[in-house]
Coordinates of C-alpha atoms and ligand atoms in Angstrom, one line a residue:
X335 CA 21.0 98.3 53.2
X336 CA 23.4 97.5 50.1
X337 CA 23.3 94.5 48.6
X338 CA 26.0 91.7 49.3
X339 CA 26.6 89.7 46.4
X340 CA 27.8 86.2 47.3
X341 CA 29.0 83.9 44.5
X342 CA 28.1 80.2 44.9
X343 CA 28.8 76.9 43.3
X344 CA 27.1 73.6 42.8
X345 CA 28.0 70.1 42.3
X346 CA 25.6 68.5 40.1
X347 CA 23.4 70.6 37.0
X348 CA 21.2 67.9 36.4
X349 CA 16.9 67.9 37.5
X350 CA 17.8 69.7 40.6
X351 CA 20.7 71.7 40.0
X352 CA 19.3 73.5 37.1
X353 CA 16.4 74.2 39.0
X354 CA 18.2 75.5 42.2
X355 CA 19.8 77.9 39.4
X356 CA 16.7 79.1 38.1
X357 CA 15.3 79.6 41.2
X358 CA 18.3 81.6 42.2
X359 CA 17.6 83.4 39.5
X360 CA 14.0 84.5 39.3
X361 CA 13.6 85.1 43.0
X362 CA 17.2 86.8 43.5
X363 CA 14.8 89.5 44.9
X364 CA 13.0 87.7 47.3
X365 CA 16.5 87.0 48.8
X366 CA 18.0 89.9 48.4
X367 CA 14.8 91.2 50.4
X368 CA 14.9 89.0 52.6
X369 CA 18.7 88.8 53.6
X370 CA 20.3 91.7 51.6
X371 CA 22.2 89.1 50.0
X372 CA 22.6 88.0 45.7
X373 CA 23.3 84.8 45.5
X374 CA 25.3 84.0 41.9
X375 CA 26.0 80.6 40.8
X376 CA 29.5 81.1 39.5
X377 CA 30.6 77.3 39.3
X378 CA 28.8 74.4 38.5
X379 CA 30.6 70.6 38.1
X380 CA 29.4 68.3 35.8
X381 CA 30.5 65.2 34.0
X382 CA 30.0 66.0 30.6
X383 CA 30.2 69.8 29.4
X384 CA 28.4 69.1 26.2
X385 CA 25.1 67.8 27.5
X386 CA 21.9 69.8 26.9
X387 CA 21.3 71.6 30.0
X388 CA 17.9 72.3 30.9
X389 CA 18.6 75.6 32.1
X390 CA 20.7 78.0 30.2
X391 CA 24.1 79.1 31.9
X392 CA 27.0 80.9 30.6
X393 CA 29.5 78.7 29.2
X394 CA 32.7 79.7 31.8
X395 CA 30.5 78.2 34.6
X396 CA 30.4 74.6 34.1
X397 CA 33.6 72.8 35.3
X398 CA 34.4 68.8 35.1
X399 CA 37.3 69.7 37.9
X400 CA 35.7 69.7 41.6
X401 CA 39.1 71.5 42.4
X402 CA 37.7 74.8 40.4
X403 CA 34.9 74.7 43.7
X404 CA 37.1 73.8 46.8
X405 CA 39.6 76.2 45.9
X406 CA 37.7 79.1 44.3
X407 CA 37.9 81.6 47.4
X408 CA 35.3 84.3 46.1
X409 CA 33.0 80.9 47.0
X410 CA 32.1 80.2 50.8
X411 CA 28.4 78.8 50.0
X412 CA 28.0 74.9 48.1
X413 CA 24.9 73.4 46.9
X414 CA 25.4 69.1 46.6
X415 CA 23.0 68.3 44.2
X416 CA 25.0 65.4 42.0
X417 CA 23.8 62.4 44.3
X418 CA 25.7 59.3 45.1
X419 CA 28.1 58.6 48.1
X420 CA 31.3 58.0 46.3
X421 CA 33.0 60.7 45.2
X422 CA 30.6 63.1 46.5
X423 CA 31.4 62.4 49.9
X424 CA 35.0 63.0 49.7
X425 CA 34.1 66.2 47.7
X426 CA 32.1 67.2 50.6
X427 CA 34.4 66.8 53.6
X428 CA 37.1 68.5 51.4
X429 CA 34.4 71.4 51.0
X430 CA 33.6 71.6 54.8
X431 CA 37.4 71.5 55.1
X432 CA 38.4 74.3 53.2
X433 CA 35.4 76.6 55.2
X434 CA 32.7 76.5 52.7
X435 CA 28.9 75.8 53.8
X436 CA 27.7 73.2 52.1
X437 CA 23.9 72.3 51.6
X438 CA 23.2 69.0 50.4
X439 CA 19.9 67.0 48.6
X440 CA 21.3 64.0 49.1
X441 CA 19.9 61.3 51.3
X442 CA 22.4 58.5 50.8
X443 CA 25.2 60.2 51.9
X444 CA 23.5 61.9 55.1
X445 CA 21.8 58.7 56.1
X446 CA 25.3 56.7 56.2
X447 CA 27.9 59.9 57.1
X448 CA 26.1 62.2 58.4
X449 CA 28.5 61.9 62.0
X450 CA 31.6 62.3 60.1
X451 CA 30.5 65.0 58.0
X452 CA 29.1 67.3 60.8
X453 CA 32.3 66.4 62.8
X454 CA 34.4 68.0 59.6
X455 CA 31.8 71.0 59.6
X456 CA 31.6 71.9 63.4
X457 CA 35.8 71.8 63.1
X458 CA 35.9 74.1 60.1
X459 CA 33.3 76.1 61.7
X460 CA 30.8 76.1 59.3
X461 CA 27.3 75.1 58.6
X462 CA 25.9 71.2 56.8
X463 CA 22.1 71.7 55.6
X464 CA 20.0 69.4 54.2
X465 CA 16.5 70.0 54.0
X466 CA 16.0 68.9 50.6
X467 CA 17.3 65.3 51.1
X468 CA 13.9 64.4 52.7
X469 CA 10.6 65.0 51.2
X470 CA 11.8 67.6 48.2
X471 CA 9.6 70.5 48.9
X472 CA 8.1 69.6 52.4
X473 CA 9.9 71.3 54.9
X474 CA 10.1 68.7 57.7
X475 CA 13.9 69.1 59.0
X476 CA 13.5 72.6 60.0
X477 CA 10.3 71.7 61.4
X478 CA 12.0 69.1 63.6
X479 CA 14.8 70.5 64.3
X480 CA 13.3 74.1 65.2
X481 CA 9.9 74.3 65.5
X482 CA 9.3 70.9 67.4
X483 CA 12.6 71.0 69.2
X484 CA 11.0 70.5 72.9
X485 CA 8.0 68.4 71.6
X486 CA 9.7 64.4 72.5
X487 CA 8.3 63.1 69.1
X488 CA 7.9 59.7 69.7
X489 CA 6.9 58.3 66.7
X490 CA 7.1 59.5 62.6
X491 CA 5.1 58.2 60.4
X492 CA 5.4 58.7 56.4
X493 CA 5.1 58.3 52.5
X494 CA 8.5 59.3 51.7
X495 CA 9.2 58.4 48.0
X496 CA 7.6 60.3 45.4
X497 CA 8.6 57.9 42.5
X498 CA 6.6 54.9 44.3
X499 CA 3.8 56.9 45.2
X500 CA 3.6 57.9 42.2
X501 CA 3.9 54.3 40.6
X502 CA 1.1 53.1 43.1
X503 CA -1.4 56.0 42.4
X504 CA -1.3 55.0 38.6
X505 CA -1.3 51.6 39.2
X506 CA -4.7 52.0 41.4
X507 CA -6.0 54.2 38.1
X508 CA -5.5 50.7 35.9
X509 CA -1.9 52.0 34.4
X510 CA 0.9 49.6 34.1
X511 CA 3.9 49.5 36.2
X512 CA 7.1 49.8 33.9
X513 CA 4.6 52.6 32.1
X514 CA 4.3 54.4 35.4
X515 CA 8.0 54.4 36.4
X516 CA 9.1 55.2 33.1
X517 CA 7.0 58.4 33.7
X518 CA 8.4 59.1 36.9
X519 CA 12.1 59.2 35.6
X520 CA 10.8 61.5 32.6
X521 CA 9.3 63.6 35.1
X522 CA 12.5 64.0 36.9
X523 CA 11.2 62.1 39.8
X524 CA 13.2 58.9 40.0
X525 CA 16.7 58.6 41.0
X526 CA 19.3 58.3 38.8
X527 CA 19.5 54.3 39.6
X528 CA 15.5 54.0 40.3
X529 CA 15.9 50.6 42.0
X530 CA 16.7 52.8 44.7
X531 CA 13.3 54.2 45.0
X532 CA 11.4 51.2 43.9
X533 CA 13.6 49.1 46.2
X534 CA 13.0 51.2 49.3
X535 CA 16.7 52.3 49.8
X536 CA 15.7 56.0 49.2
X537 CA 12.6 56.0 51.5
X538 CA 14.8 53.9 54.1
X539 CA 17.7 56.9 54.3
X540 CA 14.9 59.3 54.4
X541 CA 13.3 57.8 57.4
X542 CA 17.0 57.2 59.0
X543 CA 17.3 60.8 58.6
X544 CA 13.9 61.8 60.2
X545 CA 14.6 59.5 63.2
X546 CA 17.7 61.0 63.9
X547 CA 16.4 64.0 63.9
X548 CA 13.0 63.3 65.8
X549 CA 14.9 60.8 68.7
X550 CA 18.1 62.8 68.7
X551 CA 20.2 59.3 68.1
X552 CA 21.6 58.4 65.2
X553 CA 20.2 56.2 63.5
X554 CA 21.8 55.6 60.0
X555 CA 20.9 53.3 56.8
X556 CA 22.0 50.5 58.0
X557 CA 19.6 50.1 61.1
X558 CA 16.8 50.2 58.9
X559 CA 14.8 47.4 57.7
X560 CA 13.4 47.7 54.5
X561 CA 11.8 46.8 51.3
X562 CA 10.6 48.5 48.5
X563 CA 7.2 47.8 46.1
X564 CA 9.0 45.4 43.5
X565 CA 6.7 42.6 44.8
X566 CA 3.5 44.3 44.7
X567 CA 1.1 43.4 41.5
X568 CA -2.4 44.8 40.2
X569 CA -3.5 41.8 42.5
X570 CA -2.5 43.7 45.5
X571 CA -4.0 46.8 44.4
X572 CA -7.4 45.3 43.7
X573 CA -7.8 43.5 46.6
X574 CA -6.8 47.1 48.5
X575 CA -9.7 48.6 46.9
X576 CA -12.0 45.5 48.1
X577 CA -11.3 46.2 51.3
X578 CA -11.4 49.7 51.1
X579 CA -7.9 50.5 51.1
X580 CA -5.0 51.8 49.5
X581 CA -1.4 49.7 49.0
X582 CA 1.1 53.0 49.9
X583 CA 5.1 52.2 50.7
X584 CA 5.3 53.2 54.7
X585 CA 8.1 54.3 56.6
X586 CA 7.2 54.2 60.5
X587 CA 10.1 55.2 62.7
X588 CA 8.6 54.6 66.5
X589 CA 10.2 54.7 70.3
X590 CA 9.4 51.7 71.9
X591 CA 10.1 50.5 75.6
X592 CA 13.3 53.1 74.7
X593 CA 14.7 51.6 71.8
X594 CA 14.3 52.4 68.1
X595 CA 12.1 50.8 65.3
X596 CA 12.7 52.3 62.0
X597 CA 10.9 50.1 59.1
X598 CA 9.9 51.0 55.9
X599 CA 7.5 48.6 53.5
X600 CA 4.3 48.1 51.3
X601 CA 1.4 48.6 53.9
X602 CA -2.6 48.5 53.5
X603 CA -3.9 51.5 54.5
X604 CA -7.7 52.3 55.4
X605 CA -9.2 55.2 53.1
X606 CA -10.0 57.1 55.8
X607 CA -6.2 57.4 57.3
X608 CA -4.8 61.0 55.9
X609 CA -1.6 58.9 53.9
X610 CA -4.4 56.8 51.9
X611 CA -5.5 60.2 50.2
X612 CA -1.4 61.3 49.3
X613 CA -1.2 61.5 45.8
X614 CA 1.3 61.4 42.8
X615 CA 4.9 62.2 43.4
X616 CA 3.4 64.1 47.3
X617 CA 4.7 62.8 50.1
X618 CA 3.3 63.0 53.5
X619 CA 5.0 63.0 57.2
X620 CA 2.4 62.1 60.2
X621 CA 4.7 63.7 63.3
X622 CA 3.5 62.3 67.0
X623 CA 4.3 63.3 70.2
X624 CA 3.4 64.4 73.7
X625 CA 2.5 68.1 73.1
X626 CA 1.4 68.4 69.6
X627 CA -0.4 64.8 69.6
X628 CA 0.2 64.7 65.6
X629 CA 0.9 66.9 63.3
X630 CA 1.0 66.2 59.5
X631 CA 3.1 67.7 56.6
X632 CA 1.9 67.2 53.1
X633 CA 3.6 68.4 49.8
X634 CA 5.7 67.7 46.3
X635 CA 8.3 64.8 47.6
X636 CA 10.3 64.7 44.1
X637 CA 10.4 66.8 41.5
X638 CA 13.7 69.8 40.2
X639 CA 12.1 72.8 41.1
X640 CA 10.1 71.5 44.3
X641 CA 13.6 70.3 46.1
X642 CA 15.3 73.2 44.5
X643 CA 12.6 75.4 46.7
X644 CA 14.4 73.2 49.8
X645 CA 17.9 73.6 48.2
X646 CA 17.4 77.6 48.1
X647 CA 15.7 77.9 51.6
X648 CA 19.1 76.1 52.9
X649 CA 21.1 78.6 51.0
X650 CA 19.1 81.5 52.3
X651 CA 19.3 79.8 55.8
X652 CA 22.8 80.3 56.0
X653 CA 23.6 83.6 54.7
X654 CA 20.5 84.6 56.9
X655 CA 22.1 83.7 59.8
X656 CA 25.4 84.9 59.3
X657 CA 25.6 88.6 59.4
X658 CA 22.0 89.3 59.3
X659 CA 18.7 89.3 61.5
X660 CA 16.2 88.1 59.0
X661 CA 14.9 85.5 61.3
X662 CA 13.9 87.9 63.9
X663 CA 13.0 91.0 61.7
X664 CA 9.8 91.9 60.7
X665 CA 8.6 89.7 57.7
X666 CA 6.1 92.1 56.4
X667 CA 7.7 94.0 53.2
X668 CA 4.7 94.9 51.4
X669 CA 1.4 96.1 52.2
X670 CA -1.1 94.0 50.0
X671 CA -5.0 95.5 50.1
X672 CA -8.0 93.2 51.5
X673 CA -10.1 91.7 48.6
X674 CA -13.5 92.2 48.1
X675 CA -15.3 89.2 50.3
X676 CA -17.4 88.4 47.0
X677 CA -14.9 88.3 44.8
X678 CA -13.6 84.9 46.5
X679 CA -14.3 82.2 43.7
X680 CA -15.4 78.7 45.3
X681 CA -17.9 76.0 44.2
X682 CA -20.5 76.2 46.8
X683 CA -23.4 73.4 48.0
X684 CA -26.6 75.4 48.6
X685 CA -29.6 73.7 50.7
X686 CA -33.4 75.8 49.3
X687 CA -36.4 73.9 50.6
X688 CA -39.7 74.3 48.0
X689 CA -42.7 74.0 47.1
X690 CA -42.9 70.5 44.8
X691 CA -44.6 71.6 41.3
X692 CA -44.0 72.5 38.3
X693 CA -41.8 75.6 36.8
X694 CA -39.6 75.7 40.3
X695 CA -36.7 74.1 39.5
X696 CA -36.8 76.7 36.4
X697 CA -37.3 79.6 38.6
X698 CA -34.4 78.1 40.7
X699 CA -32.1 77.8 37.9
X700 CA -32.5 81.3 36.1
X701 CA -32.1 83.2 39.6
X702 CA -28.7 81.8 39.1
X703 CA -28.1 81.6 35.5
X704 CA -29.0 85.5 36.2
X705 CA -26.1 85.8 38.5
X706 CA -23.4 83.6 36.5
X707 CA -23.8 80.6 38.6
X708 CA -23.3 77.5 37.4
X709 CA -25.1 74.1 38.6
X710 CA -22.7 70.8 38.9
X711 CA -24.8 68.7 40.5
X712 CA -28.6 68.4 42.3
X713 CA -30.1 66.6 44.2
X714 CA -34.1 66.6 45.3
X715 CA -35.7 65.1 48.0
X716 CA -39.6 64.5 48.5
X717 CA -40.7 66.4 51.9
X718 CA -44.0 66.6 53.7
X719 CA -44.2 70.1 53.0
X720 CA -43.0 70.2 49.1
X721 CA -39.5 69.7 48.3
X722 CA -35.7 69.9 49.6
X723 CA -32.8 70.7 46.3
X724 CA -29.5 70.4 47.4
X725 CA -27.7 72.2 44.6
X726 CA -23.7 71.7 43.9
X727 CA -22.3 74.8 42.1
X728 CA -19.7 74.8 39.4
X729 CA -17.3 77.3 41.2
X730 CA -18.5 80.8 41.2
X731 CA -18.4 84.5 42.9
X732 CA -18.9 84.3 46.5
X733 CA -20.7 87.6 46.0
X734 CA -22.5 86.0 43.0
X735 CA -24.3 83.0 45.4
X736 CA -25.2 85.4 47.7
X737 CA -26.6 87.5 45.2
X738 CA -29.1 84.7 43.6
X739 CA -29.9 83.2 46.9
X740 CA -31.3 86.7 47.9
X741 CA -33.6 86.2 45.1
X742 CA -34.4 82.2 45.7
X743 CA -35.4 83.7 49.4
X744 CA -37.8 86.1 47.9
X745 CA -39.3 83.4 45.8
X746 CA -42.8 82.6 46.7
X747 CA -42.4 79.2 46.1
X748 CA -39.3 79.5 48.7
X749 CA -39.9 78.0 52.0
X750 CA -37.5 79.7 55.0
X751 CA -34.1 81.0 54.1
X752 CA -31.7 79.1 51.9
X753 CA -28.2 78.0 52.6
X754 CA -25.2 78.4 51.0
X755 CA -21.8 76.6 52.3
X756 CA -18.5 76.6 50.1
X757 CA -17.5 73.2 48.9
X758 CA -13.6 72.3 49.1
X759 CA -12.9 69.7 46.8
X760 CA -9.7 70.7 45.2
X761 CA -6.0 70.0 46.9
X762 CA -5.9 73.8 47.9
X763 CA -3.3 75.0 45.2
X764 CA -4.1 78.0 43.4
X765 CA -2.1 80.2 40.6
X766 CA -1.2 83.4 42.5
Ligands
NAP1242 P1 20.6 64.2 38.0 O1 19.6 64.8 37.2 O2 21.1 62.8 37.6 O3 21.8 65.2 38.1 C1 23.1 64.9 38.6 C2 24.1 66.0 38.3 O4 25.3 65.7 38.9 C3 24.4 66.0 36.8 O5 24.6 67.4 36.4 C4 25.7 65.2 36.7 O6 26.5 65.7 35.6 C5 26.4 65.6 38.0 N1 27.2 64.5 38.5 C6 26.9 63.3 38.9 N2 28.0 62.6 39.2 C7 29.0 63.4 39.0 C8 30.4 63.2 39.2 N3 31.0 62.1 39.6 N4 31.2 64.3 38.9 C9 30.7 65.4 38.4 N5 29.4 65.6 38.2 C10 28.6 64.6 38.5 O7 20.2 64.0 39.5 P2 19.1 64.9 40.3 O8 17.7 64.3 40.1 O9 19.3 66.3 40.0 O10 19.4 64.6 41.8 C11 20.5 65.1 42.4 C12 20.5 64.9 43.9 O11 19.3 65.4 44.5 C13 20.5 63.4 44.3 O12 21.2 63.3 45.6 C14 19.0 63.1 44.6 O13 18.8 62.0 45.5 C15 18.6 64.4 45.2 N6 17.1 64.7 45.1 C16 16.5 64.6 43.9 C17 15.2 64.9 43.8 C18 14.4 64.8 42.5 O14 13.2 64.8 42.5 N7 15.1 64.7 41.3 C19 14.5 65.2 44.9 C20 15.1 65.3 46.2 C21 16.5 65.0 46.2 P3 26.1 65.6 34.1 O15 24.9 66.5 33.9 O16 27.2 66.0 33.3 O17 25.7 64.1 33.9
HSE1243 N1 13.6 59.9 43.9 C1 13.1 60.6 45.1 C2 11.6 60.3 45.2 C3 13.4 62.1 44.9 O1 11.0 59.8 44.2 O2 11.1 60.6 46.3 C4 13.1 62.9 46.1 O3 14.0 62.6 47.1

């Protein structure tokens, strides 16, 4: 299949339009892979031309004049990434208007106009996506919309803001507040005005967006009732922990009786609930209904090149499903071979019951040095018969633990057979 290429344009080049450009960029394969499409940013509006850019582009890109995007007609796809309500939205509808797709990060202006702007779309016949105006990286509107689309979600339940998370995390680990938000907005976190994140008004369009989507009414900024964490001190936090607790900023958007409820506030939550443990800048989205009972989506909720990953996936959406079948083809492209079960690296808890004297724990200990294992932690208990080690590795060969416990067994000091299970103690991400 030849390639397509298809120029496209983006308002905004700040945290996430830079990144949407890079990522354009350096997976231009994937897409063109996956859709037999190039995608080439080939305008970009900005304010101020001069401004250090924290992705390289050529010159002849960046544009202060949103009429070098409406009316460039090589361009039919638009990525919204410059925030705010006013001008953007006009820019927008005169986008949708003149029969470009537009795919839009920004939760202010779907969470008020939404309506009006996918009127102005469905007229021009073309397609309004915004998966990365709700939890950055997570990718919760196409779940809604497509995977759970017969599901009757009845209730949504969420950490939504990366910036207060974030803030509230620190805090809990003794760090100051201004300190911690400062850090957020260097991380490229906040928004540009971060009173709307530490306010609530962020999290509160988020969750107007998720109920609309989840109840299939609209539900828009204005019916939501909300605060933010402006009120909350160290006092709060401590007396969280007391209790065993965590302070996290909630948005709970629930069917009642019929009717909507969509809140969003500073709530206690019990250290065993899965939203206590969401850390940093992640977000978390708790999804309950009648079929799936709950189903929870975890990941990055701020950050340029996490909602850039949401920006992208919208732009490969579009031209995947206009002209081509990637959706229904054959995802496999590549043909990867099976690693070697023993070369899987993991920390591991291992369980040897032994006899209780002296030189043992040595013998123990240089069956795995032998084998490269390292020993984190251990534990011994007194038994009738001699002794029980529970033994926390450092993480290690799968292959190698197997290796040394082979020798523990045939240990005469060894009673029965030793166990071995793999310890998961880590978030899960790993450098490919
Ligand atoms: P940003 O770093 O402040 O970048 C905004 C960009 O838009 C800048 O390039 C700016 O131009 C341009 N811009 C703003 N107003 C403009 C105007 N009136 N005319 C022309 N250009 C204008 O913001 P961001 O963090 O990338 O966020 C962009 C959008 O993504 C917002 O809707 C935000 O809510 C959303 N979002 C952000 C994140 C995140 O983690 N940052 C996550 C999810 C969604 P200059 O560079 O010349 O100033
Ligand atoms: N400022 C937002 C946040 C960016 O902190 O969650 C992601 O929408």
């Amino acid at each position: 299949m030849s390639s397509v290429d298809v120029p496209v344009a983006l308002l905004g080049y700040g945290t996430v339009g830079a990144a949407v450009h890079r990522l354009l960029i350096e997976s231009a394969e994937d897409i063109e892979r996956a859709t037999g499409h190039r995608l080439r940013v080939v305008k970009a509006l900005v304010r101020d031309l001069d401004k250090e850019r924290g992705f390289a582009l050529d010159s002849d890109i960046l544009t202060t004049d949103v009429a070098d995007v409406v009316h460039a007609e090589d361009v039919a796809l638009v990525a919204e990434v410059m925030g705010g309500v006013d001008p953007t939205s006009d820019y927008v509808v005169d986008l949708l208007s003149a029969g470009k797709h537009v795919v839009t990060a920004n939760k202010q202006l779907i969470a008020r106009q939404a309506g009006d702007l996918f009127a102005v779309a469905a007229k021009a016949g073309v397609q309004l996506r915004f998966e990365a105006s709700v939890c950055a990286a997570i990718p919760v509107i196409k779940v809604l919309r497509e995977s759970l689309v017969v599901s009757h979600v009845h209730r949504v339940l969420g950490i939504v803001n990366g910036t207060t998370n974030f803030i509230l995390t620190k805090m809990e680990a003794g760090h100051d507040y201004e300190a911690a938000l400062a850090e957020a907005q260097t991380l490229g976190y906040a928004e540009a005005d971060p009173s709307e994140d530490v306010g609530g008004d962020d999290a509160a369009a988020k969750m107007a967006i998720l109920a609309t989507i989840a109840f299939g009414s609209r539900v828009t900024l204005a019916d939501v009732q909300y605060e933010g964490i402006t009120e909350i001190t160290t006092g709060h936090i401590q007396a969280a922990r007391e209790l065993g607790m965590s302070v996290r900023l909630v948005g709970a958007a629930t069917i009642v009786e019929d009717k909507v409820d969509v809140r969003v506030g500073p709530a206690l939550v019990t250290s065993t609930h899965p939203l206590a443990a969401v850390d940093g800048a992640f977000n978390a989205v708790m999804l309950q209904g009648d079929a799936i009972r709950e189903i929870t989506l975890e990941g990055p909720g701020a950050g340029g090149i996490e909602t850039a990953s949401a920006v992208v996936a919208d732009m490969v959406s579009i031209v995947g499903t206009t002209g081509t079948g990637f959706l229904q083809d054959d995802p496999c492209w590549r043909s990867l071979e099976r690693l070697d079960p023993g070369r899987l690296r993991s920390p591991f808890f291992l369980r040897v019951e032994v006899d209780d004297r002296a030189g043992v724990l040595a013998r123990i200990a240089e069956r795995l040095a032998d084998h490269d294992v390292s020993v984190a932690r251990l534990v011994q208990h007194q038994r009738d018969a001699g002794a029980e080690l529970y033994i926390v590795t450092h993480e290690s060969y799968t292959g190698a633990v197997s290796d040394a416990l082979v020798e523990i067994a045939d240990l005469p000091e060894t009673h029965g057979k030793p166990s071995a299970l793999p310890v998961i103690s880590d978030r899960g991400i790993a450098k490919a």
